Short mmCIF file of C-alpha atoms (C1' of nucleotides) in Angstrom, two decimals:
data_model
loop_
_atom_site.label_atom_id
_atom_site.label_comp_id
_atom_site.label_asym_id
_atom_site.label_seq_id
_atom_site.Cartn_x
_atom_site.Cartn_y
_atom_site.Cartn_z
CA MET A 1 -13.40 2.69 34.04
CA LEU A 2 -10.22 4.52 32.98
CA SER A 3 -8.48 6.29 35.79
CA PHE A 4 -6.36 8.65 33.74
CA LEU A 5 -3.34 8.63 32.78
CA SER A 6 -0.49 7.92 35.05
CA VAL A 7 1.19 5.97 32.28
CA ASN A 8 2.50 6.64 28.88
CA VAL A 9 0.59 3.88 27.11
CA PRO A 10 2.71 3.61 23.91
CA ALA A 11 5.87 3.41 25.98
CA ALA A 12 4.42 0.76 28.18
CA LEU A 13 3.38 -1.30 25.16
CA ARG A 14 6.93 -0.97 23.73
CA ASN A 15 8.28 -2.44 26.89
CA CYS A 16 6.24 -5.53 26.26
CA ARG A 17 7.86 -8.29 24.22
CA LEU A 18 4.74 -8.87 22.23
CA PHE A 19 4.68 -5.32 20.87
CA ALA A 20 8.36 -4.58 20.97
CA GLU A 21 8.92 -4.50 17.24
CA LEU A 22 5.52 -3.24 16.06
CA PRO A 23 5.59 -0.27 13.65
CA ASP A 24 4.88 3.04 15.34
CA ALA A 25 1.63 3.61 13.54
CA ASP A 26 0.12 0.30 14.73
CA LEU A 27 1.33 0.83 18.20
CA ARG A 28 -0.41 4.19 18.37
CA ARG A 29 -3.57 2.63 17.01
CA ILE A 30 -3.61 0.10 19.77
CA ALA A 31 -2.66 2.72 22.37
CA GLY A 32 -5.60 4.78 21.18
CA LEU A 33 -8.05 1.93 21.74
CA ALA A 34 -6.57 0.66 24.95
CA ALA A 35 -7.67 1.58 28.40
CA SER A 36 -5.10 2.25 31.08
CA ARG A 37 -6.05 1.59 34.60
CA ARG A 38 -4.43 1.78 38.00
CA CYS A 39 -5.51 -0.91 40.49
CA PRO A 40 -4.77 -1.35 44.15
CA ALA A 41 -3.68 -4.73 45.42
CA GLY A 42 -6.43 -7.28 45.41
CA THR A 43 -8.43 -5.88 42.48
CA VAL A 44 -10.38 -8.56 40.66
CA LEU A 45 -9.84 -8.17 36.92
CA PHE A 46 -12.04 -10.97 35.74
CA GLU A 47 -13.53 -14.27 36.80
CA PRO A 48 -14.17 -17.53 35.06
CA GLY A 49 -17.16 -17.10 32.81
CA ASP A 50 -16.68 -13.41 32.12
CA ARG A 51 -16.78 -12.37 28.49
CA ALA A 52 -13.21 -12.43 27.05
CA ASP A 53 -13.41 -9.23 25.06
CA ARG A 54 -10.01 -7.91 26.04
CA PHE A 55 -6.57 -8.89 27.21
CA TYR A 56 -4.08 -7.21 29.45
CA VAL A 57 -0.58 -5.76 29.44
CA VAL A 58 1.08 -5.31 32.83
CA ALA A 59 2.70 -1.84 32.66
CA ALA A 60 3.91 -2.09 36.28
CA GLY A 61 3.12 -4.50 39.08
CA ARG A 62 2.09 -8.13 39.46
CA VAL A 63 -1.04 -10.11 38.75
CA LYS A 64 -1.98 -13.68 39.61
CA VAL A 65 -4.05 -15.83 37.22
CA PHE A 66 -5.71 -18.61 39.20
CA LYS A 67 -8.52 -21.09 39.62
CA LEU A 68 -10.61 -21.32 42.77
CA GLY A 69 -11.70 -24.72 44.11
CA ALA A 70 -14.86 -25.75 45.91
CA GLN A 71 -13.78 -25.05 49.47
CA GLY A 72 -11.97 -21.85 48.57
CA ARG A 73 -8.64 -23.48 47.79
CA GLU A 74 -6.66 -21.71 45.11
CA GLN A 75 -4.38 -22.92 42.40
CA ILE A 76 -2.29 -20.26 40.82
CA LEU A 77 -1.66 -20.85 37.13
CA HIS A 78 0.79 -18.02 36.62
CA VAL A 79 2.08 -14.86 38.19
CA VAL A 80 2.39 -12.14 35.54
CA HIS A 81 5.12 -9.53 35.90
CA THR A 82 5.78 -6.09 34.47
CA GLY A 83 6.09 -6.10 30.70
CA GLU A 84 4.15 -9.33 30.20
CA THR A 85 0.73 -9.90 28.78
CA PHE A 86 -1.97 -12.25 29.98
CA ALA A 87 -5.32 -13.61 28.87
CA GLU A 88 -4.29 -13.23 25.20
CA ALA A 89 -5.27 -16.81 24.64
CA ALA A 90 -8.82 -16.36 25.90
CA ILE A 91 -9.85 -13.93 23.18
CA PHE A 92 -9.71 -16.58 20.50
CA GLY A 93 -12.39 -19.08 19.92
CA GLY A 94 -15.12 -17.01 21.46
CA GLY A 95 -15.33 -18.67 24.91
CA PRO A 96 -15.26 -16.80 28.23
CA PHE A 97 -12.18 -16.46 30.46
CA PRO A 98 -11.39 -19.88 31.87
CA ALA A 99 -9.68 -18.60 35.04
CA ALA A 100 -9.70 -15.58 37.31
CA ALA A 101 -7.19 -12.73 37.62
CA GLU A 102 -6.38 -10.45 40.52
CA THR A 103 -3.65 -7.90 41.22
CA LEU A 104 -1.11 -8.89 43.85
CA GLU A 105 0.02 -5.34 44.54
CA GLU A 106 -0.63 -1.85 43.23
CA THR A 107 -0.57 -2.45 39.47
CA THR A 108 -0.98 -0.42 36.30
CA LEU A 109 -2.64 -2.32 33.52
CA ILE A 110 -3.45 -1.69 29.91
CA ALA A 111 -6.57 -3.41 28.63
CA VAL A 112 -6.54 -4.10 24.94
CA PRO A 113 -9.97 -4.72 23.41
CA SER A 114 -9.99 -7.87 21.33
CA ALA A 115 -12.00 -6.86 18.27
CA PRO A 116 -9.66 -4.21 16.88
CA PHE A 117 -6.68 -6.29 18.01
CA LEU A 118 -7.89 -9.25 15.96
CA ALA A 119 -8.20 -6.96 12.94
CA LEU A 120 -4.67 -5.78 13.51
CA LEU A 121 -3.49 -9.36 13.59
CA ARG A 122 -4.79 -10.12 10.10
CA ALA A 123 -2.54 -7.39 8.75
CA ASN A 124 0.57 -8.18 10.83
CA PRO A 125 1.95 -11.72 10.37
CA ASP A 126 4.94 -10.85 12.46
CA LEU A 127 2.81 -9.79 15.37
CA THR A 128 0.69 -12.91 14.97
CA LEU A 129 3.70 -15.14 15.00
CA ARG A 130 5.03 -13.54 18.07
CA LEU A 131 1.67 -14.11 19.67
CA LEU A 132 1.81 -17.76 18.66
CA GLY A 133 5.20 -17.99 20.30
CA GLY A 134 3.72 -16.54 23.45
CA LEU A 135 0.85 -18.99 23.54
CA SER A 136 3.18 -21.85 22.88
CA LEU A 137 5.16 -20.83 25.99
CA TRP A 138 2.03 -20.64 28.03
CA LEU A 139 1.17 -24.14 26.91
CA ARG A 140 4.56 -25.46 27.90
CA ARG A 141 4.22 -23.92 31.36
CA LEU A 142 0.81 -25.50 31.80
CA VAL A 143 2.19 -28.91 30.72
CA ASP A 144 4.91 -28.50 33.31
CA LEU A 145 2.32 -27.63 35.93
CA VAL A 146 0.29 -30.68 35.08
CA GLU A 147 3.40 -32.80 35.32
CA ASP A 148 4.16 -31.32 38.72
CA LEU A 149 0.71 -31.80 40.08
CA SER A 150 0.19 -35.30 38.79
CA LEU A 151 3.53 -36.90 38.88
CA ARG A 152 5.77 -35.23 41.43
CA ASP A 153 5.56 -34.83 45.19
CA VAL A 154 5.83 -31.44 46.89
CA GLN A 155 9.51 -31.82 47.75
CA THR A 156 10.45 -32.48 44.18
CA ARG A 157 8.35 -29.58 42.93
CA LEU A 158 9.94 -27.28 45.40
CA ALA A 159 13.52 -28.33 44.56
CA GLY A 160 12.65 -27.94 40.90
CA PHE A 161 11.22 -24.51 41.47
CA LEU A 162 14.33 -23.38 43.26
CA LEU A 163 16.55 -24.63 40.49
CA ARG A 164 14.46 -22.99 37.77
CA GLU A 165 14.29 -19.79 39.75
CA ALA A 166 18.05 -19.72 40.19
CA GLU A 167 18.56 -20.35 36.53
CA SER A 168 16.02 -17.72 35.39
CA ARG A 169 17.90 -15.14 37.50
CA SER A 170 21.11 -16.49 36.06
CA LEU A 171 22.64 -17.22 39.39
CA ASP A 172 25.31 -19.85 39.09
CA LEU A 173 24.47 -22.60 41.45
CA ARG A 174 27.53 -22.59 43.62
CA SER A 175 27.16 -23.29 47.30
CA GLY A 176 26.13 -20.04 48.82
CA ALA A 177 23.95 -18.78 46.01
CA ARG A 178 21.02 -16.69 47.40
CA ILE A 179 17.69 -17.21 45.70
CA PRO A 180 15.07 -14.58 46.70
CA LEU A 181 11.58 -16.06 46.65
CA GLY A 182 10.23 -12.70 45.65
CA THR A 183 6.80 -13.39 47.11
CA THR A 184 5.20 -14.53 50.36
CA LYS A 185 5.49 -18.22 51.05
CA SER A 186 1.70 -18.69 50.98
CA LEU A 187 1.71 -17.36 47.46
CA LEU A 188 4.50 -19.73 46.48
CA ALA A 189 2.62 -22.52 48.01
CA ARG A 190 -0.48 -21.93 45.95
CA ARG A 191 1.72 -21.66 42.87
CA LEU A 192 3.23 -25.07 43.60
CA GLY A 193 -0.21 -26.58 44.14
CA THR A 194 -0.01 -26.98 47.89
CA VAL A 195 -0.71 -24.99 51.10
CA SER A 196 1.54 -22.88 53.22
CA GLU A 197 1.75 -25.40 56.04
CA THR A 198 3.03 -28.09 53.72
CA LEU A 199 5.51 -25.72 52.09
CA SER A 200 6.84 -24.78 55.52
CA ARG A 201 7.47 -28.37 56.40
CA THR A 202 9.01 -29.15 53.06
CA LEU A 203 11.40 -26.25 53.29
CA PHE A 204 12.36 -27.52 56.66
CA LYS A 205 12.97 -31.03 55.27
CA LEU A 206 15.27 -29.58 52.60
CA GLN A 207 17.11 -27.75 55.33
CA LYS A 208 17.43 -30.85 57.49
CA GLU A 209 18.96 -32.65 54.58
CA GLY A 210 21.50 -29.89 54.23
CA ALA A 211 20.47 -28.85 50.75
CA ILE A 212 19.43 -25.31 51.56
CA ARG A 213 19.11 -22.82 54.34
CA VAL A 214 16.09 -20.52 54.60
CA VAL A 215 16.75 -16.92 55.64
CA GLY A 216 13.60 -14.91 55.79
CA ARG A 217 12.31 -14.77 52.20
CA ASP A 218 15.56 -15.92 50.67
CA VAL A 219 16.87 -19.41 50.20
CA LEU A 220 20.60 -20.06 50.43
CA VAL A 221 21.81 -23.01 48.42
CA LEU A 222 24.18 -25.10 50.47
CA ASP A 223 24.44 -28.23 48.37
CA PRO A 224 23.55 -27.76 44.76
CA LYS A 225 24.23 -31.36 43.95
CA ARG A 226 21.79 -32.63 46.46
CA LEU A 227 19.19 -30.10 45.40
CA ARG A 228 19.52 -31.23 41.81
CA ALA A 229 19.15 -34.82 42.88
CA LEU A 230 15.97 -33.99 44.74
CA GLY A 231 14.68 -31.82 41.85
CA GLY A 232 14.82 -34.87 39.61
CA GLY A 233 16.62 -33.82 36.45
CA VAL A 234 14.91 -30.45 35.96
CA SER A 235 17.07 -28.66 33.40
CA MET B 1 10.44 -43.39 7.12
CA LEU B 2 7.56 -42.95 4.73
CA SER B 3 5.69 -46.11 4.19
CA PHE B 4 3.74 -45.11 1.05
CA LEU B 5 0.76 -44.21 0.40
CA SER B 6 -2.25 -45.90 1.79
CA VAL B 7 -3.85 -42.47 2.18
CA ASN B 8 -4.90 -39.67 -0.02
CA VAL B 9 -3.03 -36.93 1.75
CA PRO B 10 -4.88 -33.84 0.43
CA ALA B 11 -8.22 -35.49 1.32
CA ALA B 12 -7.07 -36.30 4.80
CA LEU B 13 -5.96 -32.74 5.31
CA ARG B 14 -9.34 -31.44 4.12
CA ASN B 15 -10.97 -33.58 6.79
CA CYS B 16 -9.05 -31.68 9.37
CA ARG B 17 -10.67 -28.59 10.79
CA LEU B 18 -7.42 -26.65 10.66
CA PHE B 19 -7.11 -27.03 6.86
CA ALA B 20 -10.78 -27.31 5.99
CA GLU B 21 -10.99 -23.96 4.20
CA LEU B 22 -7.47 -23.65 2.84
CA PRO B 23 -7.22 -22.85 -0.87
CA ASP B 24 -6.50 -25.84 -3.08
CA ALA B 25 -3.08 -24.66 -4.11
CA ASP B 26 -1.85 -24.23 -0.56
CA LEU B 27 -3.27 -27.57 0.44
CA ARG B 28 -1.38 -29.28 -2.33
CA ARG B 29 1.83 -27.54 -1.31
CA ILE B 30 1.51 -28.83 2.18
CA ALA B 31 0.52 -32.26 0.98
CA GLY B 32 3.61 -32.29 -1.18
CA LEU B 33 5.83 -31.66 1.77
CA ALA B 34 4.10 -33.84 4.24
CA ALA B 35 5.03 -37.40 5.00
CA SER B 36 2.28 -39.96 5.42
CA ARG B 37 2.90 -42.85 7.70
CA ARG B 38 1.02 -45.89 8.94
CA CYS B 39 1.86 -46.98 12.46
CA PRO B 40 0.84 -50.05 14.47
CA ALA B 41 -0.55 -49.59 17.94
CA GLY B 42 2.11 -48.54 20.45
CA THR B 43 4.39 -46.65 18.03
CA VAL B 44 6.33 -43.91 19.77
CA LEU B 45 6.06 -40.67 17.68
CA PHE B 46 8.22 -38.46 19.81
CA GLU B 47 9.45 -38.03 23.33
CA PRO B 48 10.10 -35.01 25.53
CA GLY B 49 13.22 -33.33 24.38
CA ASP B 50 12.95 -34.37 20.71
CA ARG B 51 13.38 -31.58 18.19
CA ALA B 52 9.98 -30.16 17.31
CA ASP B 53 10.42 -29.80 13.61
CA ARG B 54 6.99 -31.10 12.57
CA PHE B 55 3.47 -31.58 13.78
CA TYR B 56 0.88 -34.22 13.06
CA VAL B 57 -2.51 -34.71 11.52
CA VAL B 58 -4.33 -37.88 12.47
CA ALA B 59 -5.79 -39.22 9.22
CA ALA B 60 -7.27 -42.26 10.94
CA GLY B 61 -6.83 -43.75 14.37
CA ARG B 62 -6.03 -42.50 17.84
CA VAL B 63 -2.92 -41.05 19.56
CA LYS B 64 -2.17 -40.29 23.20
CA VAL B 65 -0.08 -37.27 24.23
CA PHE B 66 1.30 -37.84 27.70
CA LYS B 67 3.94 -37.22 30.33
CA LEU B 68 5.82 -40.00 32.06
CA GLY B 69 6.62 -39.73 35.77
CA ALA B 70 9.60 -41.01 37.71
CA GLN B 71 8.27 -44.49 38.62
CA GLY B 72 6.70 -44.97 35.27
CA ARG B 73 3.31 -43.48 36.11
CA GLU B 74 1.70 -41.79 33.21
CA GLN B 75 -0.43 -38.65 32.89
CA ILE B 76 -2.31 -38.41 29.63
CA LEU B 77 -2.67 -34.79 28.46
CA HIS B 78 -4.97 -35.56 25.49
CA VAL B 79 -6.20 -38.28 23.31
CA VAL B 80 -6.20 -37.12 19.71
CA HIS B 81 -8.81 -38.53 17.30
CA THR B 82 -9.21 -38.82 13.56
CA GLY B 83 -9.25 -35.42 11.88
CA GLU B 84 -7.44 -33.57 14.67
CA THR B 85 -3.96 -32.20 14.80
CA PHE B 86 -1.47 -32.30 17.64
CA ALA B 87 1.91 -30.86 18.61
CA GLU B 88 1.19 -27.72 16.52
CA ALA B 89 2.01 -25.64 19.58
CA ALA B 90 5.47 -27.09 19.98
CA ILE B 91 6.83 -25.86 16.67
CA PHE B 92 6.73 -22.27 17.82
CA GLY B 93 9.37 -20.73 20.01
CA GLY B 94 12.04 -23.17 19.03
CA GLY B 95 11.93 -25.49 22.03
CA PRO B 96 11.71 -29.29 21.87
CA PHE B 97 8.47 -31.33 22.39
CA PRO B 98 7.45 -31.02 26.02
CA ALA B 99 5.59 -34.34 26.11
CA ALA B 100 5.54 -37.70 24.48
CA ALA B 101 3.13 -39.16 21.89
CA GLU B 102 2.27 -42.74 21.05
CA THR B 103 -0.39 -44.41 18.94
CA LEU B 104 -3.16 -46.20 20.77
CA GLU B 105 -4.18 -48.35 17.80
CA GLU B 106 -3.23 -48.79 14.16
CA THR B 107 -3.07 -45.17 13.08
CA THR B 108 -2.38 -43.28 9.87
CA LEU B 109 -0.56 -40.01 10.42
CA ILE B 110 0.54 -37.09 8.30
CA ALA B 111 3.65 -35.31 9.54
CA VAL B 112 3.80 -31.67 8.41
CA PRO B 113 7.35 -30.15 8.54
CA SER B 114 7.37 -26.92 10.46
CA ALA B 115 9.62 -24.75 8.34
CA PRO B 116 7.49 -24.60 5.19
CA PHE B 117 4.39 -24.50 7.33
CA LEU B 118 5.58 -21.38 9.12
CA ALA B 119 6.22 -19.79 5.75
CA LEU B 120 2.71 -20.58 4.70
CA LEU B 121 1.36 -19.03 7.88
CA ARG B 122 2.92 -15.65 7.04
CA ALA B 123 0.86 -15.57 3.84
CA ASN B 124 -2.43 -16.93 5.31
CA PRO B 125 -3.90 -14.88 8.10
CA ASP B 126 -7.02 -17.03 8.02
CA LEU B 127 -5.07 -20.18 8.56
CA THR B 128 -3.11 -18.50 11.32
CA LEU B 129 -6.20 -17.36 13.14
CA ARG B 130 -7.65 -20.80 12.97
CA LEU B 131 -4.41 -22.16 14.43
CA LEU B 132 -4.65 -19.57 17.21
CA GLY B 133 -8.16 -20.72 17.95
CA GLY B 134 -6.87 -24.32 18.15
CA LEU B 135 -4.11 -23.40 20.56
CA SER B 136 -6.51 -21.47 22.65
CA LEU B 137 -8.69 -24.50 22.96
CA TRP B 138 -5.67 -26.60 23.97
CA LEU B 139 -4.90 -24.08 26.65
CA ARG B 140 -8.42 -24.24 28.00
CA ARG B 141 -8.26 -27.99 28.18
CA LEU B 142 -4.98 -27.82 30.08
CA VAL B 143 -6.39 -25.28 32.48
CA ASP B 144 -9.29 -27.68 33.08
CA LEU B 145 -6.93 -30.48 33.68
CA VAL B 146 -4.93 -28.43 36.23
CA GLU B 147 -8.16 -27.57 37.98
CA ASP B 148 -9.09 -31.24 38.02
CA LEU B 149 -5.76 -32.40 39.40
CA SER B 150 -5.34 -29.71 41.92
CA LEU B 151 -8.78 -28.85 43.14
CA ARG B 152 -11.10 -31.83 42.64
CA ASP B 153 -11.13 -35.34 43.95
CA VAL B 154 -11.35 -38.38 41.72
CA GLN B 155 -15.10 -38.80 42.17
CA THR B 156 -15.80 -35.25 41.09
CA ARG B 157 -13.46 -35.56 38.10
CA LEU B 158 -15.14 -38.79 37.04
CA ALA B 159 -18.63 -37.36 37.31
CA GLY B 160 -17.56 -34.32 35.38
CA PHE B 161 -15.99 -36.45 32.73
CA LEU B 162 -19.17 -38.49 32.25
CA LEU B 163 -21.23 -35.29 32.00
CA ARG B 164 -18.89 -33.79 29.45
CA GLU B 165 -18.77 -37.00 27.51
CA ALA B 166 -22.54 -37.22 27.39
CA GLU B 167 -22.77 -33.64 26.21
CA SER B 168 -20.10 -33.95 23.60
CA ARG B 169 -21.97 -36.88 22.11
CA SER B 170 -25.12 -34.85 22.41
CA LEU B 171 -26.91 -37.45 24.47
CA ASP B 172 -29.65 -35.90 26.48
CA LEU B 173 -29.10 -36.80 30.02
CA ARG B 174 -32.30 -38.59 30.77
CA SER B 175 -32.27 -41.53 33.08
CA GLY B 176 -31.17 -44.44 30.96
CA ALA B 177 -28.72 -42.63 28.68
CA ARG B 178 -25.85 -44.90 27.73
CA ILE B 179 -22.41 -43.34 27.64
CA PRO B 180 -19.77 -45.46 25.94
CA LEU B 181 -16.34 -44.88 27.47
CA GLY B 182 -14.74 -45.63 24.13
CA THR B 183 -11.50 -46.76 25.69
CA THR B 184 -10.18 -49.18 28.26
CA LYS B 185 -10.69 -48.10 31.86
CA SER B 186 -7.00 -47.93 32.58
CA LEU B 187 -6.62 -45.44 29.75
CA LEU B 188 -9.44 -43.39 31.18
CA ALA B 189 -7.79 -43.57 34.57
CA ARG B 190 -4.57 -42.11 33.29
CA ARG B 191 -6.52 -39.43 31.53
CA LEU B 192 -8.22 -38.47 34.78
CA GLY B 193 -4.91 -38.39 36.62
CA THR B 194 -5.34 -41.59 38.61
CA VAL B 195 -4.82 -45.32 38.33
CA SER B 196 -7.16 -48.09 37.23
CA GLU B 197 -7.64 -49.44 40.77
CA THR B 198 -8.92 -46.10 42.00
CA LEU B 199 -11.09 -45.65 38.97
CA SER B 200 -12.64 -49.06 39.57
CA ARG B 201 -13.49 -48.19 43.15
CA THR B 202 -14.85 -44.77 42.22
CA LEU B 203 -17.11 -46.19 39.55
CA PHE B 204 -18.36 -48.62 42.17
CA LYS B 205 -19.02 -45.72 44.60
CA LEU B 206 -21.08 -43.87 41.98
CA GLN B 207 -22.98 -47.09 41.40
CA LYS B 208 -23.58 -47.58 45.11
CA GLU B 209 -25.03 -44.09 45.29
CA GLY B 210 -27.36 -44.95 42.51
CA ALA B 211 -26.11 -42.41 40.02
CA ILE B 212 -24.95 -44.77 37.36
CA ARG B 213 -24.68 -48.40 36.37
CA VAL B 214 -21.55 -49.79 34.71
CA VAL B 215 -22.17 -52.31 31.94
CA GLY B 216 -18.87 -53.48 30.45
CA ARG B 217 -17.38 -50.44 28.80
CA ASP B 218 -20.56 -48.36 28.87
CA VAL B 219 -22.02 -46.33 31.65
CA LEU B 220 -25.78 -46.09 32.11
CA VAL B 221 -26.95 -42.87 33.72
CA LEU B 222 -29.55 -43.67 36.34
CA ASP B 223 -29.81 -40.41 38.18
CA PRO B 224 -28.68 -37.40 36.13
CA LYS B 225 -29.50 -34.98 38.92
CA ARG B 226 -27.31 -36.77 41.40
CA LEU B 227 -24.52 -37.12 38.80
CA ARG B 228 -24.63 -33.39 38.19
CA ALA B 229 -24.50 -32.72 41.90
CA LEU B 230 -21.39 -34.89 42.23
CA GLY B 231 -19.83 -33.36 39.17
CA GLY B 232 -19.91 -29.97 40.79
CA GLY B 233 -21.49 -27.57 38.33
CA VAL B 234 -19.62 -28.73 35.26
CA SER B 235 -21.51 -27.25 32.35
"C1'" DC C 1 2.50 -0.77 72.60
"C1'" DG C 2 -1.23 -3.12 70.17
"C1'" DG C 3 -2.89 -5.39 66.28
"C1'" DC C 4 -2.39 -7.56 62.01
"C1'" DT C 5 -0.48 -10.78 58.89
"C1'" DA C 6 2.73 -14.22 57.60
"C1'" DC C 7 4.69 -18.12 59.14
"C1'" DT C 8 5.64 -22.20 61.91
"C1'" DT C 9 4.62 -26.33 64.45
"C1'" DG C 10 1.84 -30.10 66.25
"C1'" DA C 11 -1.72 -33.64 66.02
"C1'" DC C 12 -4.86 -35.87 63.29
"C1'" DT C 13 -7.19 -37.75 59.18
"C1'" DG C 14 -8.54 -39.01 54.56
"C1'" DT C 15 -7.76 -39.64 49.88
"C1'" DG C 16 -5.80 -42.20 46.90
"C1'" DG C 17 -1.57 -44.83 45.38
"C1'" DT C 18 0.98 -49.39 45.73
"C1'" DC C 19 1.38 -54.20 45.98
"C1'" DA C 20 -0.64 -58.55 45.48
"C1'" DA C 21 -4.06 -61.90 44.52
"C1'" DT C 22 -8.25 -63.09 42.04
"C1'" DT C 23 -11.67 -62.80 38.52
"C1'" DG C 24 -13.27 -62.16 33.98
"C1'" DG C 25 -13.16 -61.86 29.13
"C1'" DT C 26 -11.14 -62.81 24.63
"C1'" DG C 27 -8.43 -64.83 21.20
"C1'" DT C 28 -5.38 -68.68 19.88
"C1'" DG C 29 -3.96 -73.13 19.05
"C1'" DG C 30 -4.09 -78.04 19.91
"C1'" DC D 1 -14.59 -77.55 21.55
"C1'" DC D 2 -11.78 -77.10 25.26
"C1'" DA D 3 -7.35 -75.51 27.35
"C1'" DC D 4 -4.37 -72.11 27.81
"C1'" DA D 5 -2.44 -67.56 27.69
"C1'" DC D 6 -2.91 -62.88 27.99
"C1'" DC D 7 -4.67 -58.66 29.33
"C1'" DA D 8 -8.29 -55.76 31.52
"C1'" DA D 9 -10.62 -55.21 35.57
"C1'" DT D 10 -11.69 -55.97 40.24
"C1'" DT D 11 -11.00 -56.45 45.17
"C1'" DG D 12 -8.46 -56.39 49.54
"C1'" DA D 13 -4.87 -54.82 52.76
"C1'" DC D 14 -1.78 -51.38 53.67
"C1'" DC D 15 0.25 -46.91 54.19
"C1'" DA D 16 2.16 -42.42 53.06
"C1'" DC D 17 1.72 -37.96 51.40
"C1'" DA D 18 -0.28 -34.04 52.17
"C1'" DG D 19 -4.46 -31.33 53.63
"C1'" DT D 20 -7.13 -29.58 57.77
"C1'" DC D 21 -7.73 -27.66 62.16
"C1'" DA D 22 -5.79 -25.44 66.00
"C1'" DA D 23 -2.46 -23.14 68.68
"C1'" DG D 24 1.50 -20.49 69.04
"C1'" DT D 25 5.42 -17.43 67.28
"C1'" DA D 26 7.66 -13.95 64.64
"C1'" DG D 27 7.80 -9.84 62.27
"C1'" DC D 28 5.95 -5.43 60.77
"C1'" DC D 29 3.42 -1.12 60.74
"C1'" DG D 30 0.64 2.21 62.72
#
DNA sequence: CGGCTACTTGACTGTGGTCAATTGGTGTGG
DNA sequence: CCACACCAATTGACCACAGTCAAGTAGCCG
């Protein structure tokens, strides 16, 4: 299923943290085995239960990894951006993919088959350690998500999200800082483990308290102190 | 803080899946570096934010890994049994422990310092791959937990738990099968992301529907079919 | 201009958490 | 052996957070 070759595969792999420092020869080997693929928005990449015989590098675009509930509700586990990998964890231990993945926009992907990749790992301790670091980060994120879902209400989650978002874009949190949500609000809602209606209301509450002001898809921070207080000691 | 040596450290490590096939020499090296420790029930091993410069092997006993919420509510991420390791993920990537850990009963632990362990990993691709498999499993469990918390109600979670528990003890699910909970009900509640009161009521509901019968700390399965239906297609 | 999607707002409801009181079981000490 | 203390578990009353359904608005693109 390779729709050829709008991308320079080796270059795309280099852009990815996991492969950034891999020797040229190895990189080429992977590139030779990998399939590059361009997908329109909404393409289903895999579903829970599918055989996990590959993982993905996002060369350009965005992908959501998510779980679907009984009545069609959706919990997003992670949104994967350009230069990141996903589903690397699933290729170990032999089980199927535990979640589903779907492109959020036109996206170029590189699928790396697991068998040759595992062989490469045996010979590259550095690569393996980097991979371990990546999985460890994934684990931390999931622990955070569990904490959010189980122990914090929506308002706290939202405030925390805004604070983290500001920090990750290295905005200093003075009054007036502008945080772009970068996605639709319904997407954000499903990331935070709620629905768009509730997110709407919660944004409104934060506004009413004077902490923020919502302008289209951006959030202006009006009162960083208050936002921090509501976010409950998130870094 | 080493309270010496009620345990044979190398033997305890051998009992652990992670180290099961490690060459003798390496095992001894680790054993030489590791600190063995006997803890009474309720000993705090680490808290979120502590430096992650070690991980643990449970030589005998049980440990809970958990997150604490604002008003003291607790979400258990995992209960670690004899022969398992925990916190291995935290030693990668340099961050602190993301959760807390505490012994549930009198427990003997082996703490493996991360620095020499990381060095050992570079030389042992087999060990590293086994570790990757372990992390991958952790990740799957957390994804399941997120799914439970976000997309399923307590009754479904409970039914699913009972089914998984029966399977993991390889009980065949005929009517009359007896599933020991193996813990107090309040512990189980916090594992399922709820509180003991709600668990009580939910067990009662399952009884009222004729699916199970609760006898002390065991659950008798009366109607496996119904239980499966309520558990919503959990394996 | 029409049609589509994202978003907002309102009214309602249910799950499940909190608080409080009671029961039950177990181990300890008089 | 009984009395007491302690903890786990249960039950009841209450209520709030947030999800659902439905209607309406705003914004965007063809």
